[in-house]
Coordinates of C-alpha atoms and ligand atoms in Angstrom, one line a residue:
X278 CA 11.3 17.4 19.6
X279 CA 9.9 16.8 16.6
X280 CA 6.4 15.4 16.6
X281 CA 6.4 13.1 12.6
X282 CA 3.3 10.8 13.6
X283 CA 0.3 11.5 12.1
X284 CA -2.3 13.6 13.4
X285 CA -5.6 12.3 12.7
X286 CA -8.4 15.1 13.6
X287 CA -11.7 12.6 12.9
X288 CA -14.0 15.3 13.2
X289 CA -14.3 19.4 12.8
X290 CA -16.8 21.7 11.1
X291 CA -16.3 24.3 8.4
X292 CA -19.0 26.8 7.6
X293 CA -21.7 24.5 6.1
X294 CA -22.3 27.0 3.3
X295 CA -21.7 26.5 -0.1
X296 CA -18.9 29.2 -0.1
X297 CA -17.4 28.4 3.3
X298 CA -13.5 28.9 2.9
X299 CA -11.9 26.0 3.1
X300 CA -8.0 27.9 3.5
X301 CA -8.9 27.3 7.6
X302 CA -8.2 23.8 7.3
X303 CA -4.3 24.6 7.0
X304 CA -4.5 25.4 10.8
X305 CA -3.5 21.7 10.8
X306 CA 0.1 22.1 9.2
X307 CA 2.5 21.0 11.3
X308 CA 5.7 19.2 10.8
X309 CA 4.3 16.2 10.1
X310 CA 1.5 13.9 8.5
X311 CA -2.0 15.6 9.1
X312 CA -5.4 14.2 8.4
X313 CA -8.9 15.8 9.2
X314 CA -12.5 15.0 8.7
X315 CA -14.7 17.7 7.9
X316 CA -18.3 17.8 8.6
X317 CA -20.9 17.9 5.2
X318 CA -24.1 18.2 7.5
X319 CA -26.5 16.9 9.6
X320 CA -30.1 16.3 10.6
X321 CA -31.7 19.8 8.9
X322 CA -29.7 19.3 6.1
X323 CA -31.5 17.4 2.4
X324 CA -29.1 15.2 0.0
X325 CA -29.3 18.1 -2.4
X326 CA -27.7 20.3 0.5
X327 CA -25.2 17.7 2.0
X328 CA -24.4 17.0 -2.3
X329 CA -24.1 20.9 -2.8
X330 CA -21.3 21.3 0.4
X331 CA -19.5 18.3 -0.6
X332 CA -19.6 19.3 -4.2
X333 CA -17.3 22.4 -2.9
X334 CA -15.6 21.6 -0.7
X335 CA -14.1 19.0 -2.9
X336 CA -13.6 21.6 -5.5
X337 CA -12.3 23.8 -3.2
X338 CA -9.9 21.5 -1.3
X339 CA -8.6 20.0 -4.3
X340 CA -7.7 23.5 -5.8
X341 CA -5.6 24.1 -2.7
X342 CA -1.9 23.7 -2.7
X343 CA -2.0 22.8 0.8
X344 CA -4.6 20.0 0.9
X345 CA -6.5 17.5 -1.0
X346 CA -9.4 14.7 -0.6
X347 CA -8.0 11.4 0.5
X348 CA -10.1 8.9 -0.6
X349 CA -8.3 5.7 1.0
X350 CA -5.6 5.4 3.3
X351 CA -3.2 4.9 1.0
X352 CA -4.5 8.6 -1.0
X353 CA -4.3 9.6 3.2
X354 CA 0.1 8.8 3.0
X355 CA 0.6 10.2 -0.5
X356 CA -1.4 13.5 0.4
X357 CA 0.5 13.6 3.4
X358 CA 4.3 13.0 1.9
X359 CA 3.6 15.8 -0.5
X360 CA 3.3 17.6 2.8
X361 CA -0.3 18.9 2.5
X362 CA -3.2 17.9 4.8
X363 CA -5.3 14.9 4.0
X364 CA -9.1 15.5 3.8
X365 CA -12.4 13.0 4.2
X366 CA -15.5 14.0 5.3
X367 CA -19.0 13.0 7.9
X368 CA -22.4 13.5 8.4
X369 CA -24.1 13.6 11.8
X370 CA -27.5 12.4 11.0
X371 CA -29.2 10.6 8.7
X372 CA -31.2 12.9 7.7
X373 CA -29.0 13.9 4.8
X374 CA -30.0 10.1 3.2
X375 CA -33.9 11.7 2.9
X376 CA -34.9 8.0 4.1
X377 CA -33.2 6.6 0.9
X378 CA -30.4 4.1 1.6
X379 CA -28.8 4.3 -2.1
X380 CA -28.2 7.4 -1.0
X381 CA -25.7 6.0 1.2
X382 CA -23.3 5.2 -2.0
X383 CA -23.7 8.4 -3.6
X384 CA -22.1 10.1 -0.8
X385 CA -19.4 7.5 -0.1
X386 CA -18.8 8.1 -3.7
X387 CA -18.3 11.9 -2.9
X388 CA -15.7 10.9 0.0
X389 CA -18.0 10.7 3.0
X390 CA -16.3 8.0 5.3
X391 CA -18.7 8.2 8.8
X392 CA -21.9 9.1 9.6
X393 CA -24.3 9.0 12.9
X394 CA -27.0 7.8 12.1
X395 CA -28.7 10.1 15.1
X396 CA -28.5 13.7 16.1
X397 CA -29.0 14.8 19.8
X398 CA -33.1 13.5 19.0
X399 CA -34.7 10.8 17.8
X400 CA -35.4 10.3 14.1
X401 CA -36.0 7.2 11.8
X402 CA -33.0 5.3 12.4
X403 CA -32.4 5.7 16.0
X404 CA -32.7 7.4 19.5
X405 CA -30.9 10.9 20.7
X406 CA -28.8 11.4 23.2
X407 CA -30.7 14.1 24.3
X408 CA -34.4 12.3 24.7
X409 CA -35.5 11.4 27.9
X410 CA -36.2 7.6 26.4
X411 CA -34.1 5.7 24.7
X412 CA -35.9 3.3 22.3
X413 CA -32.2 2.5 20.4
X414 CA -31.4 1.1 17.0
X415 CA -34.8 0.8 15.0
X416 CA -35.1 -1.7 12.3
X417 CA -34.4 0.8 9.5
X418 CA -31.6 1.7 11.5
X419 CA -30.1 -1.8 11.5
X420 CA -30.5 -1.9 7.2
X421 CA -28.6 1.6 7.8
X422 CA -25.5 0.0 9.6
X423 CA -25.4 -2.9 7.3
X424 CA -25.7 -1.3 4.4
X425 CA -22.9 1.9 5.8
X426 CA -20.6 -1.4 6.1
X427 CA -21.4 -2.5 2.8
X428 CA -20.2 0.8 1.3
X429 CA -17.5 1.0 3.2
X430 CA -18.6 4.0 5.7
X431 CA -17.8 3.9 9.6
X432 CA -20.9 3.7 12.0
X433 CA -20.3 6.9 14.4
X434 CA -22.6 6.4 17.7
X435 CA -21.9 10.1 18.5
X436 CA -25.0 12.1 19.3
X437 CA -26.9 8.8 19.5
X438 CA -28.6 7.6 22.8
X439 CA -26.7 5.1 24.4
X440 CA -28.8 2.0 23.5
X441 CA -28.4 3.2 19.9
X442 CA -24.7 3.2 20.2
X443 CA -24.6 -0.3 22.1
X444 CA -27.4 -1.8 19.1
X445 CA -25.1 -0.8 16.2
X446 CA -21.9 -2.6 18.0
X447 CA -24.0 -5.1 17.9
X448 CA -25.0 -5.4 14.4
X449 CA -22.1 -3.9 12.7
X450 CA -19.6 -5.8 11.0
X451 CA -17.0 -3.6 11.0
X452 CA -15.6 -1.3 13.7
X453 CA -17.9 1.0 15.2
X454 CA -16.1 4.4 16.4
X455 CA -17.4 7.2 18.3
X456 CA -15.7 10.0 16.2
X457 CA -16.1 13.2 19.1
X458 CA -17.3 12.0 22.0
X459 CA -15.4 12.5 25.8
X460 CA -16.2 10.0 29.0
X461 CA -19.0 10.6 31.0
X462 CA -17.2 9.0 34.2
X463 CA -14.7 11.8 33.8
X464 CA -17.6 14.4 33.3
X465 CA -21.4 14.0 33.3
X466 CA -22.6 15.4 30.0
X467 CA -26.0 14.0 28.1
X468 CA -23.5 14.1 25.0
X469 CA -20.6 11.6 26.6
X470 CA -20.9 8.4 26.7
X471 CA -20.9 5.1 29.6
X472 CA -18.2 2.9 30.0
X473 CA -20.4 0.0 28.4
X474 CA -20.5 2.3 25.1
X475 CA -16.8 2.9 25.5
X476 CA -16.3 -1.2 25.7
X477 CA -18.6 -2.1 23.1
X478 CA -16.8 0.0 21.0
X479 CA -13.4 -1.5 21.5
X480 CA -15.0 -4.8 21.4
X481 CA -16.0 -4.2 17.3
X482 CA -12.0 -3.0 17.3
X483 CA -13.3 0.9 17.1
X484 CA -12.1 3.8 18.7
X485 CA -13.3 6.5 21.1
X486 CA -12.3 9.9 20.1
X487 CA -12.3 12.5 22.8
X488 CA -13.2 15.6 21.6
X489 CA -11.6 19.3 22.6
X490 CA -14.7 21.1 22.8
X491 CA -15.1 22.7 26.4
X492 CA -18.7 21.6 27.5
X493 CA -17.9 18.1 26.8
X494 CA -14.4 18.2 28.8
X495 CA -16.0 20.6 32.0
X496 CA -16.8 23.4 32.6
X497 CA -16.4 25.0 29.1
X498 CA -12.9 23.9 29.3
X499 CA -11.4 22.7 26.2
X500 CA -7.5 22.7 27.4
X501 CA -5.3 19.8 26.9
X502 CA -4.7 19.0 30.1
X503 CA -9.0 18.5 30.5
X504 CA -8.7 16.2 27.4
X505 CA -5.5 14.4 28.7
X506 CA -7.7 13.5 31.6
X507 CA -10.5 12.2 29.1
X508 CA -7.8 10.2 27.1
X509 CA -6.2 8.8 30.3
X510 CA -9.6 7.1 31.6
X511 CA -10.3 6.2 28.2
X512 CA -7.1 4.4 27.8
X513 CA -7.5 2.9 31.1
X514 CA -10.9 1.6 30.4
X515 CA -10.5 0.1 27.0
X516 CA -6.5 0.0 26.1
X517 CA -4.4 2.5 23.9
X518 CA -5.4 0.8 21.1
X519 CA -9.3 1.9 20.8
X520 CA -8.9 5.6 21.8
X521 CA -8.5 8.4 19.3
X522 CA -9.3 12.0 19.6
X523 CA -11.2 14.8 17.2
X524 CA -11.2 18.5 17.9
X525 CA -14.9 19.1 16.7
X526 CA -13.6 22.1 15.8
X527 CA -16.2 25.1 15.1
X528 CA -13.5 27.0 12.1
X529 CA -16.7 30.0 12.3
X530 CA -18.4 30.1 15.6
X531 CA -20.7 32.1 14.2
X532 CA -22.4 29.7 12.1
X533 CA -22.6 27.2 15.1
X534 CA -24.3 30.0 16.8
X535 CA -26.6 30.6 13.9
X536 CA -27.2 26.9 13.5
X537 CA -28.3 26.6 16.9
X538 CA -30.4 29.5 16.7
X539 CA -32.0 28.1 13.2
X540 CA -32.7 24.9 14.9
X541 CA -33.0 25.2 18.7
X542 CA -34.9 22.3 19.3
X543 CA -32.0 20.2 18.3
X544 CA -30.1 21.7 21.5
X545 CA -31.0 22.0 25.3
X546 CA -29.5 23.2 28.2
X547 CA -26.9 21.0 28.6
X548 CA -25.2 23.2 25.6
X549 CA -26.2 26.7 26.5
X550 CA -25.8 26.7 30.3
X551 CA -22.2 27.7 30.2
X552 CA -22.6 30.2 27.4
X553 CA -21.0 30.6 24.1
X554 CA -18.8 26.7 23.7
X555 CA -15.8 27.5 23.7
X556 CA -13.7 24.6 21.4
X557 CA -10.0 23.8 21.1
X558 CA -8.5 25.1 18.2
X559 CA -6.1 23.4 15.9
X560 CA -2.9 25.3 17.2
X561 CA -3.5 24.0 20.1
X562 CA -4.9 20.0 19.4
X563 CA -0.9 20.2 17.7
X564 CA 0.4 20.3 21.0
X565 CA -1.2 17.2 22.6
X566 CA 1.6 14.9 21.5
X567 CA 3.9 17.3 23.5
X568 CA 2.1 17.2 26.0
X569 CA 1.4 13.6 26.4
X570 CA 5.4 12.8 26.0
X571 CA 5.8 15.1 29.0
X572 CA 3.2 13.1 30.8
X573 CA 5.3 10.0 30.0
X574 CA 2.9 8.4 27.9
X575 CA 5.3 5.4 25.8
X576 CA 5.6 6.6 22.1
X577 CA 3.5 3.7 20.4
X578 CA 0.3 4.9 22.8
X579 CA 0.9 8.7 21.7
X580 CA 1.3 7.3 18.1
X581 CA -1.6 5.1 18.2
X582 CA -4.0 7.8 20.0
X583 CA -2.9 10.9 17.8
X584 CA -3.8 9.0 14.8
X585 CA -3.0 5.1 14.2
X586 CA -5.9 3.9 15.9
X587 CA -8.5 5.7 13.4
X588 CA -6.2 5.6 10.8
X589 CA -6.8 1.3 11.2
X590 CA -10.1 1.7 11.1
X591 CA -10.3 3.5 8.0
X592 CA -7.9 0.9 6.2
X593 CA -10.2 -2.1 7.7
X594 CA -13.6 -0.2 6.8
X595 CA -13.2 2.1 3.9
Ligands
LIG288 ZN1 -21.2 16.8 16.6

């Protein structure tokens, strides 16, 4: 059967160099609508260097015949009628803003639509989901989420420690999403997150997007039927409405490799214990809607997971 509902990927990572090849990003073709958001750095990375990616991969994406930069939902349909795949783009960190909150405009301007304002560690804004404290939301982190609302840019609670997810539902006025994050009820993980985060989330009208990479899932295990499990608690917990998914996708595993290498302290054990991640790639995230008819998941809740959900989101936020 045919599978016409868009597929919206909220999360995935090209090389973040300046000449990363940005041709990858039609592994999403399919018969259908497509939409991904591509990551323009995180906590090592300067504005100049987040500015510099974006700055290409714009160029680069728009000089494609098979893709181009959405900058509103409505750019998101037309992109996708013309049959190519719809673009935006995140930053995990705030690191990027180098402590400037203008900053924050500049790259909505460039088509950044969701940022975290924390990496795995603490930093000005917030607290890690990797330290062993959790202080949460600190009070530049608060002008942070009001002024990502005021631009129009999603809060992400992704990466963050938990209180730092549950302090920006608090304070945000707009819906708060965790753009690759799976349930830690399903399967402990430092980098999933509590039922209270997943319900504080659907409380702001956000979405929790489960995430194909294979540490997250399990064991390493980044099948669908591991994320279907994911989605299916998720959905339980906090409705069809508020769940999403993202592949996180690594398009060059060898620069996650290098990153982590670069900047080990940003990882711990809880990535390497398993050895190399091992993530679900696109040709296989295309089957999930398959998958989850032959489950007997009702079409509106495959509809709404695959892609309305975020897809409201972004017309309410951006
Ligand atoms: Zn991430």
């Amino acid at each position: 059967m045919t599978d016409v509902s868009l597929l919206w990927d909220q999360h995935a990572c090209l090389p973040l160099q300046p000449d990363a090849d940005v041709g990858e990003l039609t592994r999403y073709s399919r018969d259908g609508p497509a939409f991904v958001s591509v990551n323009a750095g995180y906590s090592p990375h300067s504005f100049a260097d987040s500015s510099r990616l974006l700055d290409h991969y714009r160029r680069s994406i728009d000089g494609h015949p098979g893709m181009a930069v959405a900058a509103t939902v409505h750019d998101v349909a037309r992109i996708a009628e013309s049959g190519r795949i719809a673009v935006a783009f995140d930053l995990e960190d705030s690191g990027p803003l180098d402590g400037d909150l203008e900053n924050l405009r500049r790259f909505a301007e460039l088509g950044v639509r969701t940022m975290l304002p924390t990496y795995n560690h603490e930093n000005r804004a917030g607290g890690g989901c990797l330290d062993s404290y959790d202080r949460g939301l600190t009070a530049w982190g608060r002008n942070l989420v009001t002024e990502m609302n005021a631009v129009g840019m999603v809060p992400d609670g992704s990466h963050c420690s938990a209180r730092t997810g549950l302090d920006m539902c608090d304070i945000s006025t707009g819906p708060v999403v965790y753009s690759h994050s799976c349930m830690r009820s399903v399967w402990q993980h430092p980098r999933n997150i509590t039922d209270e985060q997943a319900r504080a989330c659907a409380d702001t009208g956000g979405v929790v997007g489960i995430t194909g990479v294979g540490i997250f899932l399990g064991p390493n295990t980044p099948t669908l039927d591991a994320m279907i499990e994911h989605l299916e608690y998720a959905v339980e917990l906090v409705g069809a409405e508020h769940v999403g998914v993202s592949t996180d996708f690594s398009f060059d595993a060898a620069d996650f490799l290098r990153e982590s290498r670069t900047n080990p302290g940003l990882f711990d054990d809880s990535y390497t214990r398993w050895g190399p991640i091992q993530w679900m790639p696109p040709e296989v995230f295309l089957r999930l809607g398959t998958r989850l008819r032959d489950r007997g998941w009702a079409d509106a809740d495959i509809t709404a997971v695959l892609g309305g959900n975020f897809c409201r989101v972004a017309e309410t936020s951006w």
